[in-house]
Short mmCIF file of C-alpha atoms and ligand atoms in Angstrom, two decimals:
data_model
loop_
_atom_site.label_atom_id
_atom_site.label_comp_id
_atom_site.label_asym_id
_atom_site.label_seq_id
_atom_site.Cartn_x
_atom_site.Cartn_y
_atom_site.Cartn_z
CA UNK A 1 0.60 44.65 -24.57
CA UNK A 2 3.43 44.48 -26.58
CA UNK A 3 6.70 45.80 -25.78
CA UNK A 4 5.59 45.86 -21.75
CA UNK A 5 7.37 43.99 -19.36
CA UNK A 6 6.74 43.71 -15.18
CA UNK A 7 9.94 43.57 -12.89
CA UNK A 8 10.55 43.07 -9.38
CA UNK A 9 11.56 46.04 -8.30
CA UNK A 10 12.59 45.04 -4.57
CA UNK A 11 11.67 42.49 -1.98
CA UNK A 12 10.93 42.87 1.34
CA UNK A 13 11.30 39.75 4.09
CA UNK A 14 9.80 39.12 7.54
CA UNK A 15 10.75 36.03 10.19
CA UNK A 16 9.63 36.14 13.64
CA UNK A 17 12.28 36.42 16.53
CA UNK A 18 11.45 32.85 18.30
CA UNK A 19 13.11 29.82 17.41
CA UNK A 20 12.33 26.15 17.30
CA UNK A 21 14.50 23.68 16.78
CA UNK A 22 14.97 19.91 16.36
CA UNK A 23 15.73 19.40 19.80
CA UNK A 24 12.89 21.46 21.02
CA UNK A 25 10.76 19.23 18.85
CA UNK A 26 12.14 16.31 20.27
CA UNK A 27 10.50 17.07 23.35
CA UNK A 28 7.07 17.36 22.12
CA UNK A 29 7.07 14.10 20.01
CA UNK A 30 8.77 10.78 19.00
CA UNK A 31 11.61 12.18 16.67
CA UNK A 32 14.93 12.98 16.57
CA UNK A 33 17.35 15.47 15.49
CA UNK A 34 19.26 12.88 13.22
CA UNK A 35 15.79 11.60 11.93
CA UNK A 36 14.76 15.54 10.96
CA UNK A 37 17.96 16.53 9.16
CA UNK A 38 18.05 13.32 7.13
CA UNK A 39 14.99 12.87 5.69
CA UNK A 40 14.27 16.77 5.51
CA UNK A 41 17.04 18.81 5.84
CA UNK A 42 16.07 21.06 8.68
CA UNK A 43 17.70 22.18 11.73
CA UNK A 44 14.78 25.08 13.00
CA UNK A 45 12.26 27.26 12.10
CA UNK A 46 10.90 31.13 13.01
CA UNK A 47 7.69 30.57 15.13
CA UNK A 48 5.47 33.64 15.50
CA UNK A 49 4.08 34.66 19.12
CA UNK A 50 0.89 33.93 19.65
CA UNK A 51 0.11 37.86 19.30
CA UNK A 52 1.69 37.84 15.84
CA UNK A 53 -0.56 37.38 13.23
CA UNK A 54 -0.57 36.40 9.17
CA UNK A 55 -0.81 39.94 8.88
CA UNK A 56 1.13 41.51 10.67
CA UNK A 57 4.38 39.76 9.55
CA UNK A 58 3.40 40.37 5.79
CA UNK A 59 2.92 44.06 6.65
CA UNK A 60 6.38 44.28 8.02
CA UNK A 61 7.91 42.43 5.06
CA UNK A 62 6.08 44.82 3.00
CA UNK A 63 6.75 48.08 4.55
CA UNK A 64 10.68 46.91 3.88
CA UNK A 65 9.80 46.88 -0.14
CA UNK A 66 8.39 49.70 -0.06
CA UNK A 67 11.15 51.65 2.31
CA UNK A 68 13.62 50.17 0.06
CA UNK A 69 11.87 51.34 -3.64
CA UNK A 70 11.07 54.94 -1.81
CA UNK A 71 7.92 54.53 -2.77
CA UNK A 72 5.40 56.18 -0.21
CA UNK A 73 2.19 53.95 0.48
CA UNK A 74 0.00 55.91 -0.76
CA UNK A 75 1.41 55.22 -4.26
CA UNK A 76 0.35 51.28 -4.32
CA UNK A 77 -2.73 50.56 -6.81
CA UNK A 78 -2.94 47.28 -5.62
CA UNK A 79 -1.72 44.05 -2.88
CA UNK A 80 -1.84 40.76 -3.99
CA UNK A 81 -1.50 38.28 -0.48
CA UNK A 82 -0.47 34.61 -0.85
CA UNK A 83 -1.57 33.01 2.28
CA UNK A 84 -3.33 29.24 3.32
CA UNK A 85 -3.01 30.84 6.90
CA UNK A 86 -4.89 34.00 6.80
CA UNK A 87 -6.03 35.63 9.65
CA UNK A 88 -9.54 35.41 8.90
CA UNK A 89 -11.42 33.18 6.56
CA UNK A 90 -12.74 36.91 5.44
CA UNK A 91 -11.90 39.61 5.39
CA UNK A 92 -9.07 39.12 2.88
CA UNK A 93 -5.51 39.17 4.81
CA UNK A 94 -4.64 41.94 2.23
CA UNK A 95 -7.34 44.27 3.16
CA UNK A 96 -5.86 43.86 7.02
CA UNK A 97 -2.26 44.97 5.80
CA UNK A 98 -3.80 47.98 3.51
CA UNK A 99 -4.77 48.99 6.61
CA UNK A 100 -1.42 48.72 8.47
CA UNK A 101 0.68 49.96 5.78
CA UNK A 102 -1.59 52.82 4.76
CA UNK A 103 -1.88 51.37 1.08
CA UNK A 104 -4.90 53.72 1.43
CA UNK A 105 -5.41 54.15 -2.58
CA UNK A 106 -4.82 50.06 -3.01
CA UNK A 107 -7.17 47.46 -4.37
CA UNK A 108 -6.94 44.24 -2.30
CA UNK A 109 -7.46 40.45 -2.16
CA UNK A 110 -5.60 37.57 -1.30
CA UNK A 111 -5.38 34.21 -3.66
CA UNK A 112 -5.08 30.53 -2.58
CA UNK A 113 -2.35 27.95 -4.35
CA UNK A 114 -1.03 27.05 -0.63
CA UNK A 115 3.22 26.84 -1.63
CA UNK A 116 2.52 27.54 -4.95
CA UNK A 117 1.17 30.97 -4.20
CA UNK A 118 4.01 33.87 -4.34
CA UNK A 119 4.23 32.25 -8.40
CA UNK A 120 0.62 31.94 -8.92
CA UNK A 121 0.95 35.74 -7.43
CA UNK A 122 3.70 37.09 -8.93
CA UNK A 123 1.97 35.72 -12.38
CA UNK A 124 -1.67 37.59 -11.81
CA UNK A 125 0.57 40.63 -10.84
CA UNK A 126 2.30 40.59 -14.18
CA UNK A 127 -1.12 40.36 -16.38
CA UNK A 128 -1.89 43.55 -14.25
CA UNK A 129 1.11 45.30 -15.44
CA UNK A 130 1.01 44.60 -18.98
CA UNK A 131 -2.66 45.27 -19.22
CA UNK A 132 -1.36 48.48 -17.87
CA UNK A 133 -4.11 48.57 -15.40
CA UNK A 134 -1.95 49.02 -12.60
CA UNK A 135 1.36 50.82 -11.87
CA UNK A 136 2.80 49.68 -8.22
CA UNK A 137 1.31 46.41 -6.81
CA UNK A 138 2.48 44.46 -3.97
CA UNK A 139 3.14 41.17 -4.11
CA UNK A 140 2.66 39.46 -0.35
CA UNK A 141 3.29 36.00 0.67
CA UNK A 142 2.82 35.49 4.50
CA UNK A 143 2.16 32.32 6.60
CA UNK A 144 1.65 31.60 10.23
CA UNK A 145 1.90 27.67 9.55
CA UNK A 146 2.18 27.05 13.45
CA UNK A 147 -1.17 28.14 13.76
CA UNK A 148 -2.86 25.23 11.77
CA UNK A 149 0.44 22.62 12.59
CA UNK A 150 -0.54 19.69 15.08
CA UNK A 151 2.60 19.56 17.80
CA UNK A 152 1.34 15.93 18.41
CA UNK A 153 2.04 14.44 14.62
CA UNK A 154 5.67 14.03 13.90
CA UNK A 155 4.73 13.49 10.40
CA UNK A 156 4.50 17.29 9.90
CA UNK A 157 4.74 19.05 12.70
CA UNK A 158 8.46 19.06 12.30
CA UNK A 159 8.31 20.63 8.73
CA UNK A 160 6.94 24.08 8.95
CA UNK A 161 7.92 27.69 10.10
CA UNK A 162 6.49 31.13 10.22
CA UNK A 163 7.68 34.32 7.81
CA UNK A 164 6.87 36.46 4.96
CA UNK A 165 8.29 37.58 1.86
CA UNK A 166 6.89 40.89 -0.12
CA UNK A 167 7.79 42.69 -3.73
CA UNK A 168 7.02 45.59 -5.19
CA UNK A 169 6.08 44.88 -9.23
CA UNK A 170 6.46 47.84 -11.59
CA UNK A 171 6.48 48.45 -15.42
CA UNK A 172 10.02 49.19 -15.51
CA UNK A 173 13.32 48.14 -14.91
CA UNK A 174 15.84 47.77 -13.11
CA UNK A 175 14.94 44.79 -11.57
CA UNK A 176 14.06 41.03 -11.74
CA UNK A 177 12.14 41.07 -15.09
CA UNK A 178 9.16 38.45 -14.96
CA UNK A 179 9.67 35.91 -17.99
CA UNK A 180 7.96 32.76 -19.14
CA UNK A 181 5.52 31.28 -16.72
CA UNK A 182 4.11 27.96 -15.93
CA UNK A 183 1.30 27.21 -14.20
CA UNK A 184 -0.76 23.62 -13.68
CA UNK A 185 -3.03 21.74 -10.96
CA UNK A 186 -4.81 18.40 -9.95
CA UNK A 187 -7.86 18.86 -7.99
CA UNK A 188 -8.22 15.24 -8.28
CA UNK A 189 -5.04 14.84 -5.58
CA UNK A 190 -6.58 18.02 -2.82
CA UNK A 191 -6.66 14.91 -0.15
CA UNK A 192 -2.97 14.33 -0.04
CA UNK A 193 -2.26 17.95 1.67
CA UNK A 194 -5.33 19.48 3.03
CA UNK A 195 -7.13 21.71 6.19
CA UNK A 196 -10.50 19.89 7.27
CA UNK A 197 -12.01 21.78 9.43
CA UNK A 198 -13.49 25.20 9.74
CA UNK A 199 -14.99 25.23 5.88
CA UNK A 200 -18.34 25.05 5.00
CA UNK A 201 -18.01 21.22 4.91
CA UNK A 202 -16.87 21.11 8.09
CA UNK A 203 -17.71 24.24 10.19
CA UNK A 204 -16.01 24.52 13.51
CA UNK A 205 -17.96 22.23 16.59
CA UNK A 206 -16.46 20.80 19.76
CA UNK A 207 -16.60 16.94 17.44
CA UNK A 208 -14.20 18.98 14.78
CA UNK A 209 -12.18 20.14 17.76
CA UNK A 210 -11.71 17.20 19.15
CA UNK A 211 -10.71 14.79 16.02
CA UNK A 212 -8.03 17.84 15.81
CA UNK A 213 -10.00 18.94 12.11
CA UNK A 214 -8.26 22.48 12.89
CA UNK A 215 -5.03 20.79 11.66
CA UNK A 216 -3.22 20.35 8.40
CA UNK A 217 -3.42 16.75 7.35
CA UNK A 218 -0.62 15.19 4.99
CA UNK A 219 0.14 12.50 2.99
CA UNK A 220 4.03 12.74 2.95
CA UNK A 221 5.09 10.12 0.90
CA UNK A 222 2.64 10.88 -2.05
CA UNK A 223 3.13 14.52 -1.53
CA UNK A 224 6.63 14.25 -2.17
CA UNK A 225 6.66 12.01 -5.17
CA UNK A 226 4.01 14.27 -6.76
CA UNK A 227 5.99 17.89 -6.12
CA UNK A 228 8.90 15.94 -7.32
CA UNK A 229 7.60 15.18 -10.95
CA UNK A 230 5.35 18.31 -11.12
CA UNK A 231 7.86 20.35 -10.03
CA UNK A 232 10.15 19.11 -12.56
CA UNK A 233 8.03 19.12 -15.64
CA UNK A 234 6.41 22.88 -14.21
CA UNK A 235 10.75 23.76 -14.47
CA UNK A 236 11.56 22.32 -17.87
CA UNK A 237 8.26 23.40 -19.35
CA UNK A 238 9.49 27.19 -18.23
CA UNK A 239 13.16 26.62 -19.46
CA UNK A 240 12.21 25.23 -23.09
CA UNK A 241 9.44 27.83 -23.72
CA UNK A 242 12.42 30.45 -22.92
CA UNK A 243 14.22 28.69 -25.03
CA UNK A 244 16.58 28.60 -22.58
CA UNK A 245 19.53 25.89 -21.59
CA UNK A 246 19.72 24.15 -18.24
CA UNK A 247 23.48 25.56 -18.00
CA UNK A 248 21.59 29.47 -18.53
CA UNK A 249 20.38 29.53 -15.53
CA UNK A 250 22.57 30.87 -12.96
CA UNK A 251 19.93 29.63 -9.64
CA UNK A 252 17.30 26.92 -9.24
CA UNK A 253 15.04 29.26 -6.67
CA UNK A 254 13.02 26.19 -5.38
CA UNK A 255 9.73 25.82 -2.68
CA UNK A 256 11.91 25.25 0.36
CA UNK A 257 9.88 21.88 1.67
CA UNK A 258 12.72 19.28 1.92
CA UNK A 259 15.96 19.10 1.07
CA UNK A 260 15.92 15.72 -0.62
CA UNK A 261 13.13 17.15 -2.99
CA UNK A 262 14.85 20.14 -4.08
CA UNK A 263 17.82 17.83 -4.74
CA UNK A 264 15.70 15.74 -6.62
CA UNK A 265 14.66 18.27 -9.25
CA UNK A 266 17.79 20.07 -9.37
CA UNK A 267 19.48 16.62 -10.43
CA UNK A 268 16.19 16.03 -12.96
CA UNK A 269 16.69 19.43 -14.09
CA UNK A 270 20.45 19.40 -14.53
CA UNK A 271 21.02 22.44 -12.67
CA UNK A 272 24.28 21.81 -10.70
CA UNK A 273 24.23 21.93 -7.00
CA UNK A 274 26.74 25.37 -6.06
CA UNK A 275 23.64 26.93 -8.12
CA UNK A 276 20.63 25.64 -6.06
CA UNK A 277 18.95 28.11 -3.36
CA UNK A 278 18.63 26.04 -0.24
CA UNK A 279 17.17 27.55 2.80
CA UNK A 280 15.39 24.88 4.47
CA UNK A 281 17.80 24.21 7.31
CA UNK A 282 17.29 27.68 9.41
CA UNK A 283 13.37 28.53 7.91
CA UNK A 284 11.57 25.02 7.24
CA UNK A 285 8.76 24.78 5.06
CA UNK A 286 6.69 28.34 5.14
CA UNK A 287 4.32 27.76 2.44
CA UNK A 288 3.96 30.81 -0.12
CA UNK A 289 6.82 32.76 1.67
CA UNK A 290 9.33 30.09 0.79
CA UNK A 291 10.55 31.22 -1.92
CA UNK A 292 10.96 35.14 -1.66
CA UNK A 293 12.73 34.41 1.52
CA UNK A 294 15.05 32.41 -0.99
CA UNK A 295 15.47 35.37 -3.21
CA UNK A 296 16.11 37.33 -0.19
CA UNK A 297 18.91 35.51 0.58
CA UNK A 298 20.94 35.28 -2.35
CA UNK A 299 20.08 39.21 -2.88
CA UNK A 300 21.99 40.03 0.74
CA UNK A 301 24.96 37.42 0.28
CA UNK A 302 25.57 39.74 -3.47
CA UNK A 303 25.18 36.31 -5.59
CA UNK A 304 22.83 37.89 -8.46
CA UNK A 305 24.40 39.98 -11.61
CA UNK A 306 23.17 41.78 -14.19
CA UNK A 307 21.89 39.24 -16.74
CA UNK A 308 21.22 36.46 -14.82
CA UNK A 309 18.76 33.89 -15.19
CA UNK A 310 16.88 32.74 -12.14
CA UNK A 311 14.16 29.90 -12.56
CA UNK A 312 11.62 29.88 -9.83
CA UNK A 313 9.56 26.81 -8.97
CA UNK A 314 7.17 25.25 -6.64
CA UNK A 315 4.59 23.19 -5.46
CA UNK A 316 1.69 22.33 -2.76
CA UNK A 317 -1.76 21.74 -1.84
CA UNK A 318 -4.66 21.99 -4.53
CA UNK A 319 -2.56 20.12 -5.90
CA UNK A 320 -0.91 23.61 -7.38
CA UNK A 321 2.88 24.30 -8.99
CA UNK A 322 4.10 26.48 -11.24
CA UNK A 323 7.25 27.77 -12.96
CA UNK A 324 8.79 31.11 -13.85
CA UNK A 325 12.09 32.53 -15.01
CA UNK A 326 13.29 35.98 -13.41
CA UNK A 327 15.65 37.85 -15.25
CA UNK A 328 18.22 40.23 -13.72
CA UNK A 329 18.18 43.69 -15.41
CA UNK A 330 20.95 46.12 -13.57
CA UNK A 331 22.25 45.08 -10.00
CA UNK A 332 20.19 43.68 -7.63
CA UNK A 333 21.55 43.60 -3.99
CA UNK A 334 20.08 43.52 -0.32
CA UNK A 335 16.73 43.43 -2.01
CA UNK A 336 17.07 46.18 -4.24
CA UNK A 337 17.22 47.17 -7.68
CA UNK A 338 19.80 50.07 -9.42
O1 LIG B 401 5.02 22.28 0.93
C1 LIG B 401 4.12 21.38 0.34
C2 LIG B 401 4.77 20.18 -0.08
N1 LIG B 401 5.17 19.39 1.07
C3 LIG B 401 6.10 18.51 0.86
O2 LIG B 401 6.64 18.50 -0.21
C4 LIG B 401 6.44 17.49 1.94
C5 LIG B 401 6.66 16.16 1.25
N2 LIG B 401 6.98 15.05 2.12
C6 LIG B 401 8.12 14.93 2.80
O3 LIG B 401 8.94 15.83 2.82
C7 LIG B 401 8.43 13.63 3.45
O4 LIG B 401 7.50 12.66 3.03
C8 LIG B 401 8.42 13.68 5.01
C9 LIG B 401 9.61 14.47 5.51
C10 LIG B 401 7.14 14.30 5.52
C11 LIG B 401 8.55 12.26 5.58
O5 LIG B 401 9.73 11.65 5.09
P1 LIG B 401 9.69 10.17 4.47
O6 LIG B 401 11.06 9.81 4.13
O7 LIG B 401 8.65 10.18 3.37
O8 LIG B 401 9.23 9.31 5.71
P2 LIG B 401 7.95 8.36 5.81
O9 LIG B 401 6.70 9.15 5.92
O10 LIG B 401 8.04 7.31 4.76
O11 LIG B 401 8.24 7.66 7.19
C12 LIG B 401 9.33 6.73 7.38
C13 LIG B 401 9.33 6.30 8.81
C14 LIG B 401 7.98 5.80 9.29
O12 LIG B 401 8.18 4.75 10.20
P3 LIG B 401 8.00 3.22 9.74
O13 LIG B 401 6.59 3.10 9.28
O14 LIG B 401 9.00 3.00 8.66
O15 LIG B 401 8.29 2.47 10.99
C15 LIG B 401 7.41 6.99 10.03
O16 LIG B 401 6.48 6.62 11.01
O17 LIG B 401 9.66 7.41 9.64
C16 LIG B 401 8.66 7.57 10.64
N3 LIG B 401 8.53 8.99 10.93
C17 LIG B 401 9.31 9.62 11.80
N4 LIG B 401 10.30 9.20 12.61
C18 LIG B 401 10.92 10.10 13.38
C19 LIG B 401 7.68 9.91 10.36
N5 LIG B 401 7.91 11.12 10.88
C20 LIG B 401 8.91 10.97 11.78
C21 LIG B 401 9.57 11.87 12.63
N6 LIG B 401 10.57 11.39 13.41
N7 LIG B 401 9.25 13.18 12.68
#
């Protein structure tokens, strides 16, 4: 393995046409536009139509990675899809966009670290690389949160959105180069952000329907002092082992789930704020898409240069986080590396 080295190549991003926002919110339960940007920083979020599946949004994102590395469909050995919102329990939610893209030579399977899973992702596809295994694998990160969101709990319903976020991994540069990684989780803590029903513990009856099981449950206020901590000791845990400096890295690419958390570690971290990604106020939370619509964003608005360091964290349900520094080899613009 020595001497090989994985890079994001290009990224690829999704987000459904159809907007909600605060106000729209505030007419489906007891909040308030004030009460939402405060305490979490949003002003809207992509919803997909109810004919727009996990799927087919992480297709579309990854069709764009591809388009953008030239790299026909055929040519992918394998797709990687982070998703707690698959379309089916099985088959896999990467199997369905194999199918859509054409990835007809591509292994497939999808993993589960809820927000934590384009890193957890991104990670597994870098082992592939170096072991040399694989050449071209597609990273996917898609989530149709409204799907599993209950409109009548203000205590989360107001958080999440819909989107995807793809990358193509290769063995060589240019590109984002994948440094150190950390990785951690509590099983001990899965109550505090969790799905009930439809499981083998609980399998789908009209009782499970009723007591609205289908429906992501949260505990906010322990969730948030737990990614807070874990998020910060997952970040510093990836800047010392690079033996990096706080002040070396150029942007703090958090898991977009509040505003006051990403704050929070970027103070803890002492990563000033004009170099903290924040997108929370147009996408909400989206889960394991968060973060490469993040990178995205910063790729289109030309803020990456050769050289730069970009640390990567995030955290969610298992519990899960993890850690990792990208590192900019050549230009990287609009999602694409020369
Ligand atoms: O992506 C995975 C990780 N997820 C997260 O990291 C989410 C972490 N949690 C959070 O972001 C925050 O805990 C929330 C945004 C969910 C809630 O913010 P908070 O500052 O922790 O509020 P709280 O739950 O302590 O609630 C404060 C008050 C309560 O009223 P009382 O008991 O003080 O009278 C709530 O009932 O705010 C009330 N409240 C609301 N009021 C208006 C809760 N939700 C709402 C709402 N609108 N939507």
């Amino acid at each position: 393995m020595t001497g090989k080295k994985a890079y994001i190549s290009t990224l690829g991003t999704y987000l459904p046409k159809k907007i909600l926002t605060n106000q729209d919110l505030e007419k489906l339960v007891d909040t308030s536009d004030e009460w939402i940007l405060l305490r979490t920083g949003m002003k809207e979020r992509h919803i997909a139509d109810e004919g727009e599946y996990t799927s087919d949004m992480g297709a579309k994102a990854a069709k764009i990675a591809l388009e953008r590395a030239k790299l026909d469909p055929s040519d992918v050995d394998l797709i990687i899809v982070a998703t707690l919102s698959p379309d089916y329990t099985f088959p896999s939610t990467a199997c369905l966009i194999q199918a859509q893209i054409g990835a007809k030579n591509a292994a497939a399977f999808d993993i589960q670290a809820a927000c934590t899973g384009m890193i957890y992702a991104l990670s597994i596809g870098k082992s592939f690389i170096l072991s040399g295994m694989y050449k071209n694998i597609l990273i996917v990160a898609s989530e149709k949160l409204s799907s599993i969101t209950d409109y009548k709990d203000r205590n989360t319903c107001i958080l999440f959105g819909d989107g995807a976020a793809a990358c193509l991994i290769r063995g060589e540069g240019p590109g984002l180069e994948i440094g150190t990684i950390s990785l951690g989780a509590d099983g001990g803590q899965s109550g505090l952000l969790y799905l009930p029903g439809g499981g083998c513990r609980n399998p789908a009856t009209t009782e499970t329907v009723n007591e609205r099981m289908h429906y992501l449950k949260m505990d906010g206020k322990e969730v948030f002092r737990h990614a807070v901590r874990r998020m910060e000791l997952a970040a510093v845990s990836c800047i010392n082992d690079a033996k990096l400096d706080p002040l070396d890295i150029a942007y703090l690419v958090p898991h977009q789930a509040n505003t006051r958390i990403i704050d929070a570690i970027a103070k803890r971290c002492q990563i000033p704020q004009e170099r903290v990604v924040n997108v929370v106020k147009h996408y909400g939370n989206t889960s394991a898409s968060s973060i490469g619509l993040a990178l995205e964003q910063i790729s289109v608005e030309h803020k990456i240069k050769n050289k730069d360091n970009l640390l990567l964290v995030a955290f969610g349900a298992g519990l899960t986080w993890g850690s990792l520094i990208l590192t900019v080899e050549g230009d990287f613009k609009n999602g694409t590396s020369s």
